[in-house]
Short mmCIF file of C-alpha atoms in Angstrom, two decimals:
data_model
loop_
_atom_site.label_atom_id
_atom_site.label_comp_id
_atom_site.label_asym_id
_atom_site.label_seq_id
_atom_site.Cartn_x
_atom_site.Cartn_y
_atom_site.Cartn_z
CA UNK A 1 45.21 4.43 14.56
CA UNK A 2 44.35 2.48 17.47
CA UNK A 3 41.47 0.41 15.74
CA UNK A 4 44.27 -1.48 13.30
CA UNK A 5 46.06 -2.97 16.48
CA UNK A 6 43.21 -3.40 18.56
CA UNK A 7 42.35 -7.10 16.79
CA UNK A 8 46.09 -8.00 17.35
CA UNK A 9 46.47 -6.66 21.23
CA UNK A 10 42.86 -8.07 22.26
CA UNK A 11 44.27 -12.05 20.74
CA UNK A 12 47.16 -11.72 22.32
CA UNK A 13 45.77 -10.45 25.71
CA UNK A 14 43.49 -13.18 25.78
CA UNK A 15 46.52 -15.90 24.64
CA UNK A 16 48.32 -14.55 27.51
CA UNK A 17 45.06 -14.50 29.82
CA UNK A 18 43.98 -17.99 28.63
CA UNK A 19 47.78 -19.47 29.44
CA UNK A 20 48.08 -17.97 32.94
CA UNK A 21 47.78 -20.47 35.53
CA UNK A 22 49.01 -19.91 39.57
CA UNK A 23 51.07 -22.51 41.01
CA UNK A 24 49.84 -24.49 43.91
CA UNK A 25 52.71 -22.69 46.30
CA UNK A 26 51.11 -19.39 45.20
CA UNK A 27 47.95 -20.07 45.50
CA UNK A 28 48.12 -21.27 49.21
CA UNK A 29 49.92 -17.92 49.80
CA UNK A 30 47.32 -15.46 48.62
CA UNK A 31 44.84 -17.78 50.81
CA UNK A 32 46.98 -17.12 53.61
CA UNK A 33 47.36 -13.67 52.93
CA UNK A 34 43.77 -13.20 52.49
CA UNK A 35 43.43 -15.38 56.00
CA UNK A 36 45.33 -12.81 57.66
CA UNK A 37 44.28 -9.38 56.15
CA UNK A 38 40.52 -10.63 57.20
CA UNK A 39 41.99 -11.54 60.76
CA UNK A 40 43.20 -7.67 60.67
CA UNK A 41 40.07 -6.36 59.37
CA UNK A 42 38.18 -8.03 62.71
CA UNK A 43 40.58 -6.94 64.38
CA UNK A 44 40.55 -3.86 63.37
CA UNK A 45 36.60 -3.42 63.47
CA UNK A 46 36.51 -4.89 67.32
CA UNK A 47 39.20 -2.26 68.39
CA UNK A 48 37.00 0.69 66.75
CA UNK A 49 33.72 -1.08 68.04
CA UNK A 50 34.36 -1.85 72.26
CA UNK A 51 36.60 2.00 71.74
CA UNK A 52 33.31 3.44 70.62
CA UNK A 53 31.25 1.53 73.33
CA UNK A 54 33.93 2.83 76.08
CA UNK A 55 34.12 6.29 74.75
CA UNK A 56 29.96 6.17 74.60
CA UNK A 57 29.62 4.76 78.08
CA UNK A 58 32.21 6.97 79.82
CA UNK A 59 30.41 10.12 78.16
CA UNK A 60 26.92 8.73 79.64
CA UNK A 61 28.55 8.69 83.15
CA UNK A 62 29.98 11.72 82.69
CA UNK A 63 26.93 13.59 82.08
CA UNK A 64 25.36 11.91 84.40
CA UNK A 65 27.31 12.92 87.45
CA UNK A 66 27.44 16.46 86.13
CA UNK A 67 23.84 16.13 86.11
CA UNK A 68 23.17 14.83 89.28
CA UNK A 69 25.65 17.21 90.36
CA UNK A 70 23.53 20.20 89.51
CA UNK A 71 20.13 18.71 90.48
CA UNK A 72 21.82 17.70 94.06
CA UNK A 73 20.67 14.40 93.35
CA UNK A 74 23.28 11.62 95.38
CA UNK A 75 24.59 8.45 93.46
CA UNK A 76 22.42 5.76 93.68
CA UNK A 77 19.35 7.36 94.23
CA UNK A 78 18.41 8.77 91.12
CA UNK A 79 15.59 6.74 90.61
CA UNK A 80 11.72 6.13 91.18
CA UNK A 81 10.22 3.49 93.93
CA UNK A 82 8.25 1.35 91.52
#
């Protein structure tokens, strides 16, 4: 049933396709929309990147003071004399 209307609908989709043209005002607006969601997306990234970095490097000094801790080893001297 479809295939009798299927020449008809595909001309008239591409008509319609062929006619469409965005104005100038909208066009400048989805550029500054797309300006702005790719502002949030860096955003976005940087907040989950230096969070990940502070979580990581509060967990290092964590176990490290646990560590030292246990071995009896005092802060700032848990290292080898080259």
């Amino acid at each position: 049933m479809a295939n009798e209307y299927d020449k008809d609908v595909r001309a008239y989709m591409d008509g319609i396709a062929g006619a469409f043209r965005l104005q100038q005002s909208d066009l400048e607006r989805v550029q500054q929309v797309k300006r702005q969601k790719l502002l949030d997306q860096w955003m976005q990234a940087l907040q989950i990147l230096f969070g990940g970095l502070a979580v990581g490097w509060a967990l290092t000094a964590l176990i490290g003071w646990i560590a030292r801790g246990f071995l009896g080893i005092p802060r700032g001297k848990d290292h080898r004399p080259a």
